[in-house]
PDB file of C-alpha atoms in Angstrom:
ATOM      1  CA  MET B   1      14.067-109.652 -10.954  1.00 96.00           C
ATOM      2  CA  ILE B   2      17.632-110.776 -10.611  1.00 98.00           C
ATOM      3  CA  ASP B   3      18.672-114.044  -8.998  1.00 98.00           C
ATOM      4  CA  ALA B   4      22.202-113.109  -7.915  1.00 97.00           C
ATOM      5  CA  HIS B   5      23.330-116.651  -7.165  1.00 96.00           C
ATOM      6  CA  VAL B   6      23.006-119.713  -9.377  1.00 95.00           C
ATOM      7  CA  GLU B   7      25.703-122.405  -9.525  1.00 92.00           C
ATOM      8  CA  LEU B   8      25.603-124.052 -12.947  1.00 88.00           C
ATOM      9  CA  LEU B   9      28.775-126.056 -12.178  1.00 80.00           C
ATOM     10  CA  ALA B  10      27.815-126.927  -8.604  1.00 65.00           C
ATOM     11  CA  ASN B  11      27.347-130.675  -8.994  1.00 59.00           C
ATOM     12  CA  ASN B  12      29.863-131.715 -11.635  1.00 61.00           C
ATOM     13  CA  PRO B  13      32.466-129.762 -13.621  1.00 61.00           C
ATOM     14  CA  GLU B  14      31.589-132.057 -16.576  1.00 64.00           C
ATOM     15  CA  THR B  15      27.961-130.931 -16.518  1.00 68.00           C
ATOM     16  CA  ASP B  16      26.276-130.266 -19.859  1.00 80.00           C
ATOM     17  CA  LEU B  17      25.912-126.545 -19.261  1.00 83.00           C
ATOM     18  CA  GLU B  18      23.467-125.948 -22.100  1.00 83.00           C
ATOM     19  CA  ASN B  19      21.040-128.539 -20.741  1.00 87.00           C
ATOM     20  CA  LEU B  20      21.407-127.203 -17.248  1.00 86.00           C
ATOM     21  CA  LEU B  21      20.686-123.669 -18.487  1.00 90.00           C
ATOM     22  CA  ASP B  22      17.516-125.021 -20.118  1.00 91.00           C
ATOM     23  CA  GLU B  23      16.553-126.557 -16.787  1.00 90.00           C
ATOM     24  CA  LEU B  24      17.093-123.200 -15.050  1.00 91.00           C
ATOM     25  CA  ASP B  25      15.043-121.451 -17.681  1.00 92.00           C
ATOM     26  CA  LYS B  26      12.151-123.798 -16.987  1.00 92.00           C
ATOM     27  CA  GLU B  27      12.569-123.466 -13.235  1.00 91.00           C
ATOM     28  CA  ILE B  28      12.273-119.682 -13.297  1.00 92.00           C
ATOM     29  CA  GLU B  29       9.707-119.507 -16.104  1.00 90.00           C
ATOM     30  CA  PHE B  30       6.882-118.145 -13.927  1.00 88.00           C
ATOM     31  CA  SER B  31       9.001-116.617 -11.161  1.00 93.00           C
ATOM     32  CA  GLY B  32       9.484-113.134 -12.548  1.00 94.00           C
ATOM     33  CA  VAL B  33      13.257-113.652 -12.657  1.00 96.00           C
ATOM     34  CA  ASP B  34      14.659-112.382 -15.945  1.00 94.00           C
ATOM     35  CA  GLN B  35      18.366-112.362 -15.209  1.00 97.00           C
ATOM     36  CA  VAL B  36      20.766-114.399 -13.099  1.00 97.00           C
ATOM     37  CA  ILE B  37      24.333-114.157 -11.873  1.00 98.00           C
ATOM     38  CA  ALA B  38      26.289-117.404 -12.414  1.00 96.00           C
ATOM     39  CA  VAL B  39      28.729-118.129  -9.584  1.00 95.00           C
ATOM     40  CA  GLN B  40      31.630-120.517 -10.290  1.00 93.00           C
ATOM     41  CA  ARG B  41      32.445-122.228  -6.947  1.00 90.00           C
ATOM     42  CA  GLN B  42      34.882-124.833  -8.313  1.00 89.00           C
ATOM     43  CA  THR B  43      38.545-124.077  -7.626  1.00 90.00           C
ATOM     44  CA  ASP B  44      39.582-124.528 -11.241  1.00 92.00           C
ATOM     45  CA  VAL B  45      40.279-121.535 -13.522  1.00 94.00           C
ATOM     46  CA  LYS B  46      39.764-123.754 -16.567  1.00 93.00           C
ATOM     47  CA  LEU B  47      36.041-123.859 -15.778  1.00 93.00           C
ATOM     48  CA  ASN B  48      35.685-120.090 -16.061  1.00 95.00           C
ATOM     49  CA  THR B  49      35.842-120.030 -19.876  1.00 94.00           C
ATOM     50  CA  PRO B  50      33.005-122.499 -20.607  1.00 93.00           C
ATOM     51  CA  LEU B  51      30.784-120.683 -18.135  1.00 94.00           C
ATOM     52  CA  LEU B  52      31.531-117.328 -19.743  1.00 96.00           C
ATOM     53  CA  GLU B  53      30.890-118.796 -23.177  1.00 94.00           C
ATOM     54  CA  LEU B  54      27.538-120.042 -21.965  1.00 94.00           C
ATOM     55  CA  ALA B  55      26.717-116.565 -20.619  1.00 95.00           C
ATOM     56  CA  GLU B  56      27.589-115.016 -23.979  1.00 95.00           C
ATOM     57  CA  ASN B  57      25.035-117.287 -25.680  1.00 93.00           C
ATOM     58  CA  SER B  58      22.287-117.114 -23.031  1.00 94.00           C
ATOM     59  CA  ASP B  59      20.240-114.331 -24.637  1.00 93.00           C
ATOM     60  CA  GLU B  60      21.168-112.141 -21.636  1.00 94.00           C
ATOM     61  CA  LEU B  61      19.592-114.531 -19.126  1.00 96.00           C
ATOM     62  CA  ILE B  62      23.016-114.734 -17.497  1.00 96.00           C
ATOM     63  CA  ALA B  63      23.816-111.116 -16.766  1.00 97.00           C
ATOM     64  CA  GLY B  64      27.377-111.947 -15.721  1.00 98.00           C
ATOM     65  CA  CYS B  65      29.626-114.398 -13.954  1.00 98.00           C
ATOM     66  CA  VAL B  66      31.432-114.486 -10.644  1.00 98.00           C
ATOM     67  CA  THR B  67      34.428-116.760 -11.282  1.00 97.00           C
ATOM     68  CA  TRP B  68      37.233-118.291  -9.289  1.00 96.00           C
ATOM     69  CA  ILE B  69      40.897-117.348  -9.589  1.00 96.00           C
ATOM     70  CA  PRO B  70      43.737-118.101  -7.099  1.00 96.00           C
ATOM     71  CA  ILE B  71      43.521-114.822  -5.225  1.00 96.00           C
ATOM     72  CA  SER B  72      46.562-115.604  -3.127  1.00 94.00           C
ATOM     73  CA  SER B  73      48.669-116.421  -6.153  1.00 92.00           C
ATOM     74  CA  GLY B  74      51.544-114.259  -7.380  1.00 90.00           C
ATOM     75  CA  LYS B  75      49.963-114.543 -10.836  1.00 93.00           C
ATOM     76  CA  ILE B  76      46.795-112.695  -9.924  1.00 96.00           C
ATOM     77  CA  LYS B  77      47.654-109.651 -12.026  1.00 96.00           C
ATOM     78  CA  ALA B  78      47.852-111.833 -15.132  1.00 96.00           C
ATOM     79  CA  TYR B  79      44.383-113.267 -14.408  1.00 97.00           C
ATOM     80  CA  LEU B  80      42.973-109.776 -13.818  1.00 97.00           C
ATOM     81  CA  ASP B  81      44.546-108.438 -17.006  1.00 97.00           C
ATOM     82  CA  GLU B  82      42.947-111.242 -18.984  1.00 96.00           C
ATOM     83  CA  ASP B  83      39.573-110.674 -17.344  1.00 96.00           C
ATOM     84  CA  SER B  84      39.709-106.958 -18.077  1.00 95.00           C
ATOM     85  CA  ARG B  85      38.877-107.968 -21.653  1.00 95.00           C
ATOM     86  CA  ARG B  86      35.950-110.112 -20.501  1.00 96.00           C
ATOM     87  CA  PRO B  87      33.067-107.827 -19.556  1.00 96.00           C
ATOM     88  CA  LEU B  88      30.939-110.704 -18.318  1.00 97.00           C
ATOM     89  CA  VAL B  89      33.394-111.321 -15.457  1.00 98.00           C
ATOM     90  CA  LEU B  90      31.765-109.283 -12.699  1.00 98.00           C
ATOM     91  CA  GLY B  91      33.936-110.433  -9.819  1.00 98.00           C
ATOM     92  CA  TYR B  92      35.485-113.333  -7.937  1.00 98.00           C
ATOM     93  CA  GLN B  93      34.570-115.691  -5.116  1.00 96.00           C
ATOM     94  CA  GLU B  94      36.429-117.521  -2.422  1.00 94.00           C
ATOM     95  CA  THR B  95      35.093-120.163  -0.049  1.00 90.00           C
ATOM     96  CA  PHE B  96      36.570-120.415   3.460  1.00 87.00           C
ATOM     97  CA  SER B  97      36.298-123.493   5.651  1.00 79.00           C
ATOM     98  CA  ASP B  98      36.458-123.178   9.387  1.00 75.00           C
ATOM     99  CA  GLY B  99      40.201-123.823   9.493  1.00 75.00           C
ATOM    100  CA  ASP B 100      41.210-121.399   6.726  1.00 80.00           C
ATOM    101  CA  ASP B 101      43.202-118.288   7.543  1.00 85.00           C
ATOM    102  CA  LEU B 102      41.269-115.045   7.008  1.00 88.00           C
ATOM    103  CA  GLU B 103      44.381-112.982   7.646  1.00 91.00           C
ATOM    104  CA  ASP B 104      46.696-114.440   4.968  1.00 93.00           C
ATOM    105  CA  PRO B 105      48.933-111.559   3.677  1.00 96.00           C
ATOM    106  CA  ASP B 106      48.951-113.062   0.174  1.00 96.00           C
ATOM    107  CA  PHE B 107      45.161-113.123   0.113  1.00 96.00           C
ATOM    108  CA  ASP B 108      45.102-109.509   1.311  1.00 97.00           C
ATOM    109  CA  HIS B 109      47.435-108.559  -1.549  1.00 97.00           C
ATOM    110  CA  GLY B 110      45.161-110.354  -4.000  1.00 97.00           C
ATOM    111  CA  ILE B 111      42.146-108.431  -2.744  1.00 98.00           C
ATOM    112  CA  GLU B 112      44.052-105.181  -3.162  1.00 98.00           C
ATOM    113  CA  GLU B 113      44.640-106.104  -6.827  1.00 98.00           C
ATOM    114  CA  ILE B 114      40.939-106.950  -7.265  1.00 98.00           C
ATOM    115  CA  THR B 115      39.989-103.601  -5.770  1.00 98.00           C
ATOM    116  CA  GLN B 116      42.242-101.861  -8.292  1.00 98.00           C
ATOM    117  CA  SER B 117      40.514-103.805 -11.105  1.00 97.00           C
ATOM    118  CA  GLY B 118      37.069-102.611 -10.048  1.00 97.00           C
ATOM    119  CA  LYS B 119      35.730-106.187  -9.764  1.00 98.00           C
ATOM    120  CA  THR B 120      33.551-107.405  -6.900  1.00 98.00           C
ATOM    121  CA  LEU B 121      34.409-110.021  -4.255  1.00 98.00           C
ATOM    122  CA  GLU B 122      32.189-112.728  -2.763  1.00 97.00           C
ATOM    123  CA  LEU B 123      33.143-114.629   0.356  1.00 95.00           C
ATOM    124  CA  PHE B 124      31.445-117.852   1.413  1.00 91.00           C
ATOM    125  CA  VAL B 125      32.091-118.379   5.120  1.00 88.00           C
ATOM    126  CA  SER B 126      30.658-120.083   8.150  1.00 82.00           C
ATOM    127  CA  PRO B 127      28.492-117.878  10.426  1.00 80.00           C
ATOM    128  CA  THR B 128      31.041-118.615  13.131  1.00 80.00           C
ATOM    129  CA  ARG B 129      33.714-116.591  11.270  1.00 84.00           C
ATOM    130  CA  LEU B 130      32.126-113.167  11.856  1.00 87.00           C
ATOM    131  CA  ALA B 131      35.018-111.700  13.820  1.00 90.00           C
ATOM    132  CA  GLY B 132      37.454-112.620  11.054  1.00 92.00           C
ATOM    133  CA  MET B 133      35.132-111.180   8.401  1.00 93.00           C
ATOM    134  CA  ILE B 134      34.887-107.880  10.278  1.00 95.00           C
ATOM    135  CA  ASN B 135      38.681-107.606  10.365  1.00 96.00           C
ATOM    136  CA  LEU B 136      38.969-108.543   6.681  1.00 97.00           C
ATOM    137  CA  ALA B 137      36.353-105.958   5.714  1.00 97.00           C
ATOM    138  CA  ASP B 138      38.241-103.330   7.718  1.00 98.00           C
ATOM    139  CA  ARG B 139      41.487-104.105   5.887  1.00 98.00           C
ATOM    140  CA  HIS B 140      39.763-103.548   2.530  1.00 98.00           C
ATOM    141  CA  PRO B 141      37.314-100.636   2.883  1.00 98.00           C
ATOM    142  CA  GLY B 142      37.395 -99.934  -0.856  1.00 98.00           C
ATOM    143  CA  GLN B 143      36.387-103.424  -1.939  1.00 98.00           C
ATOM    144  CA  GLN B 144      32.711-104.063  -2.695  1.00 98.00           C
ATOM    145  CA  MET B 145      31.973-107.470  -1.222  1.00 98.00           C
ATOM    146  CA  ILE B 146      29.159-109.923  -0.600  1.00 96.00           C
ATOM    147  CA  VAL B 147      29.254-112.153   2.451  1.00 92.00           C
ATOM    148  CA  ASP B 148      27.327-115.384   2.043  1.00 88.00           C
ATOM    149  CA  PHE B 149      27.033-117.390   5.263  1.00 82.00           C
ATOM    150  CA  GLY B 150      26.610-121.124   4.958  1.00 65.00           C
ATOM    151  CA  PHE B 151      23.646-121.523   7.331  1.00 60.00           C
ATOM    152  CA  SER B 152      22.826-125.163   7.990  1.00 51.00           C
ATOM    153  CA  SER B 153      19.440-126.826   8.251  1.00 46.00           C
ATOM    154  CA  SER B 154      20.585-128.535  11.409  1.00 45.00           C
ATOM    155  CA  GLY B 155      23.280-128.283  14.022  1.00 42.00           C
ATOM    156  CA  GLU B 156      24.696-125.412  15.997  1.00 45.00           C
ATOM    157  CA  ASN B 157      24.369-122.799  13.292  1.00 47.00           C
ATOM    158  CA  THR B 158      20.574-122.727  13.600  1.00 45.00           C
ATOM    159  CA  ALA B 159      20.938-121.338  17.148  1.00 45.00           C
ATOM    160  CA  LEU B 160      23.255-118.501  16.247  1.00 51.00           C
ATOM    161  CA  PRO B 161      20.662-115.803  15.562  1.00 55.00           C
ATOM    162  CA  ASP B 162      19.308-116.288  19.053  1.00 56.00           C
ATOM    163  CA  SER B 163      22.701-115.316  20.411  1.00 72.00           C
ATOM    164  CA  LYS B 164      23.169-111.695  21.419  1.00 79.00           C
ATOM    165  CA  SER B 165      26.831-112.039  20.472  1.00 81.00           C
ATOM    166  CA  TRP B 166      25.959-113.261  16.955  1.00 81.00           C
ATOM    167  CA  SER B 167      23.475-110.442  16.410  1.00 86.00           C
ATOM    168  CA  ARG B 168      25.908-107.875  17.718  1.00 90.00           C
ATOM    169  CA  GLN B 169      28.630-109.056  15.350  1.00 90.00           C
ATOM    170  CA  ILE B 170      26.228-109.064  12.404  1.00 92.00           C
ATOM    171  CA  ARG B 171      25.337-105.443  13.153  1.00 94.00           C
ATOM    172  CA  GLU B 172      29.046-104.599  13.517  1.00 96.00           C
ATOM    173  CA  LEU B 173      29.875-106.181  10.139  1.00 96.00           C
ATOM    174  CA  ALA B 174      26.985-104.361   8.503  1.00 97.00           C
ATOM    175  CA  ARG B 175      28.363-101.004   9.667  1.00 98.00           C
ATOM    176  CA  ARG B 176      30.828-101.372   6.784  1.00 98.00           C
ATOM    177  CA  PRO B 177      28.914 -99.824   3.850  1.00 98.00           C
ATOM    178  CA  HIS B 178      30.916-101.830   1.279  1.00 98.00           C
ATOM    179  CA  VAL B 179      29.587-105.173   2.657  1.00 98.00           C
ATOM    180  CA  TYR B 180      26.379-106.694   1.304  1.00 98.00           C
ATOM    181  CA  HIS B 181      24.479-109.851   2.279  1.00 96.00           C
ATOM    182  CA  ARG B 182      22.782-112.318  -0.070  1.00 95.00           C
ATOM    183  CA  LEU B 183      19.667-114.252   0.879  1.00 92.00           C
ATOM    184  CA  SER B 184      20.761-117.502  -0.746  1.00 90.00           C
ATOM    185  CA  SER B 185      22.631-118.132   2.514  1.00 82.00           C
ATOM    186  CA  LEU B 186      19.242-119.017   4.026  1.00 85.00           C
ATOM    187  CA  SER B 187      17.914-121.258   1.247  1.00 81.00           C
ATOM    188  CA  ASN B 188      19.630-124.451   2.410  1.00 72.00           C
ATOM    189  CA  MET B 189      17.720-124.235   5.731  1.00 72.00           C
ATOM    190  CA  LEU B 190      14.489-125.241   3.977  1.00 67.00           C
ATOM    191  CA  GLN B 191      13.276-128.753   4.691  1.00 60.00           C
ATOM    192  CA  GLY B 192      10.346-129.232   2.332  1.00 56.00           C
ATOM    193  CA  GLU B 193       7.844-127.937   4.877  1.00 52.00           C
ATOM    194  CA  SER B 194       4.963-125.665   3.926  1.00 55.00           C
ATOM    195  CA  THR B 195       6.004-122.181   2.853  1.00 54.00           C
ATOM    196  CA  VAL B 196       4.470-120.666   5.994  1.00 56.00           C
ATOM    197  CA  LYS B 197       6.448-122.937   8.310  1.00 58.00           C
ATOM    198  CA  GLN B 198       9.603-122.312   6.321  1.00 57.00           C
ATOM    199  CA  SER B 199       9.129-118.566   6.647  1.00 60.00           C
ATOM    200  CA  GLU B 200       8.648-118.940  10.378  1.00 68.00           C
ATOM    201  CA  SER B 201      11.796-121.040  10.723  1.00 64.00           C
ATOM    202  CA  VAL B 202      14.050-118.495   8.977  1.00 81.00           C
ATOM    203  CA  GLN B 203      12.271-115.295  10.016  1.00 85.00           C
ATOM    204  CA  ARG B 204      14.538-114.694  13.014  1.00 83.00           C
ATOM    205  CA  TYR B 205      17.597-115.008  10.786  1.00 84.00           C
ATOM    206  CA  PHE B 206      16.135-112.631   8.239  1.00 90.00           C
ATOM    207  CA  ASP B 207      15.045-110.108  10.844  1.00 90.00           C
ATOM    208  CA  THR B 208      18.576-109.948  12.239  1.00 90.00           C
ATOM    209  CA  LEU B 209      20.047-109.463   8.747  1.00 92.00           C
ATOM    210  CA  LEU B 210      17.454-106.905   7.730  1.00 95.00           C
ATOM    211  CA  GLY B 211      17.940-104.904  10.866  1.00 95.00           C
ATOM    212  CA  ALA B 212      21.682-104.869  10.268  1.00 96.00           C
ATOM    213  CA  PHE B 213      22.060-104.387   6.505  1.00 97.00           C
ATOM    214  CA  GLY B 214      18.791-102.608   5.765  1.00 97.00           C
ATOM    215  CA  THR B 215      16.928-102.966   2.483  1.00 98.00           C
ATOM    216  CA  GLU B 216      19.774-101.284   0.548  1.00 97.00           C
ATOM    217  CA  ARG B 217      22.335-104.076   0.990  1.00 98.00           C
ATOM    218  CA  ILE B 218      20.341-107.308   1.020  1.00 97.00           C
ATOM    219  CA  ILE B 219      20.335-109.146  -2.345  1.00 98.00           C
ATOM    220  CA  PHE B 220      18.015-111.910  -3.507  1.00 97.00           C
ATOM    221  CA  GLY B 221      19.618-115.212  -4.598  1.00 95.00           C
ATOM    222  CA  SER B 222      18.679-118.844  -4.615  1.00 93.00           C
ATOM    223  CA  GLY B 223      21.896-120.875  -4.821  1.00 91.00           C
ATOM    224  CA  TRP B 224      20.161-123.052  -7.435  1.00 92.00           C
ATOM    225  CA  PRO B 225      20.468-125.974  -7.846  1.00 88.00           C
ATOM    226  CA  ASN B 226      22.309-127.154  -4.713  1.00 82.00           C
ATOM    227  CA  GLY B 227      20.986-124.404  -2.473  1.00 80.00           C
ATOM    228  CA  LEU B 228      17.486-125.706  -3.151  1.00 82.00           C
ATOM    229  CA  ASN B 229      18.190-129.401  -2.924  1.00 76.00           C
ATOM    230  CA  LYS B 230      15.580-129.846  -0.162  1.00 74.00           C
ATOM    231  CA  THR B 231      12.911-127.629  -1.771  1.00 78.00           C
ATOM    232  CA  ASN B 232      12.171-126.029  -5.129  1.00 85.00           C
ATOM    233  CA  TYR B 233      12.362-122.643  -6.771  1.00 90.00           C
ATOM    234  CA  PRO B 234       8.712-121.594  -6.382  1.00 90.00           C
ATOM    235  CA  THR B 235       8.770-122.532  -2.695  1.00 87.00           C
ATOM    236  CA  TRP B 236      11.952-120.558  -2.078  1.00 89.00           C
ATOM    237  CA  LEU B 237      10.543-117.547  -3.882  1.00 92.00           C
ATOM    238  CA  SER B 238       7.304-117.762  -1.865  1.00 89.00           C
ATOM    239  CA  THR B 239       9.385-118.002   1.311  1.00 88.00           C
ATOM    240  CA  VAL B 240      11.267-114.795   0.427  1.00 92.00           C
ATOM    241  CA  ASP B 241       7.955-113.105  -0.476  1.00 93.00           C
ATOM    242  CA  ASN B 242       6.712-113.955   3.011  1.00 90.00           C
ATOM    243  CA  LEU B 243       9.911-112.733   4.664  1.00 91.00           C
ATOM    244  CA  ILE B 244       9.748-109.324   3.002  1.00 94.00           C
ATOM    245  CA  HIS B 245       5.943-108.906   2.904  1.00 94.00           C
ATOM    246  CA  ALA B 246       6.052-105.957   5.374  1.00 95.00           C
ATOM    247  CA  LEU B 247       8.451-103.960   3.205  1.00 97.00           C
ATOM    248  CA  SER B 248       7.280-101.229   0.846  1.00 98.00           C
ATOM    249  CA  ASP B 249       7.090-101.870  -2.883  1.00 97.00           C
ATOM    250  CA  SER B 250      10.259 -99.868  -3.500  1.00 98.00           C
ATOM    251  CA  GLU B 251      12.112-101.789  -0.775  1.00 98.00           C
ATOM    252  CA  LYS B 252      10.983-105.095  -2.293  1.00 98.00           C
ATOM    253  CA  ARG B 253      12.260-103.962  -5.704  1.00 98.00           C
ATOM    254  CA  ALA B 254      15.570-103.126  -4.074  1.00 98.00           C
ATOM    255  CA  VAL B 255      15.928-106.614  -2.626  1.00 98.00           C
ATOM    256  CA  TYR B 256      14.790-108.368  -5.788  1.00 98.00           C
ATOM    257  CA  HIS B 257      16.504-106.204  -8.371  1.00 97.00           C
ATOM    258  CA  HIS B 258      18.095-102.832  -7.699  1.00 98.00           C
ATOM    259  CA  ASN B 259      20.652-103.876  -5.096  1.00 98.00           C
ATOM    260  CA  ALA B 260      22.106-106.545  -7.364  1.00 98.00           C
ATOM    261  CA  ALA B 261      22.073-104.202 -10.346  1.00 97.00           C
ATOM    262  CA  THR B 262      23.909-101.600  -8.299  1.00 97.00           C
ATOM    263  CA  PHE B 263      26.419-104.005  -6.753  1.00 98.00           C
ATOM    264  CA  TYR B 264      27.337-105.615 -10.082  1.00 97.00           C
ATOM    265  CA  GLN B 265      26.942-102.389 -12.082  1.00 95.00           C
ATOM    266  CA  LEU B 266      24.580-104.082 -14.507  1.00 94.00           C
ATOM    267  CA  THR B 267      22.970-102.444 -17.516  1.00 81.00           C
ATOM    268  CA  PRO B 268      19.325-103.318 -18.278  1.00 73.00           C
ATOM    269  CA  PRO B 269      18.905-106.125 -20.843  1.00 67.00           C
ATOM    270  CA  ALA B 270      18.184-105.000 -24.403  1.00 59.00           C
TER     271      ALA B 270
END
């Protein structure tokens, strides 16, 4: 199994990464997860190097890293040239707040450079930004990308899947075959309830996403540690097991492993 979303620098850039990696190793010990993708969400390129060094010395537990670079910067080619010599850099992420411009020409240029490099792109956005994401995906049909919606455990976002407009836009976004969705977007909805209740509370979200993206473009991820700050790893894994229980064994393997391996072009660990 591959957990395609852990954030080892989520809480503090000064974190002792080796100790945190040990914590992660203990957390997933009985989960069946044998590889993770480390996502660097801090907007500081200096943090990319220590994360990559940790990955190099993780005995292949960290299969690769999704780092941050200033995509809108005129220096993006220099960053990409440097990363072309770092095979553990799988791609890049950008986080958009509600007020950020999804149609920035400089950002579009940066994505074009990333596409040429063959790296992936991950976009963390509010579920309310679907129309902008559809337009962005249309402008970059050759860019493999993951969209990770920041679903909330409370507030207006929890009502969105009941909206015909929301569901229609999700299906429209998913018509772009280069767009994937990662399940860690649902993990912060959990409130420490029983696994059954948790599965019921997110089932309508998952059903909408599954109907749109199919089993070929949904990827398992946890968002550990912050994505699980109201629950724990075994509970989240049990929740996902419940969500996908009706799928065939091959479809479950796709969600838990093959889709991430394909998206990130991973080779099996030695």
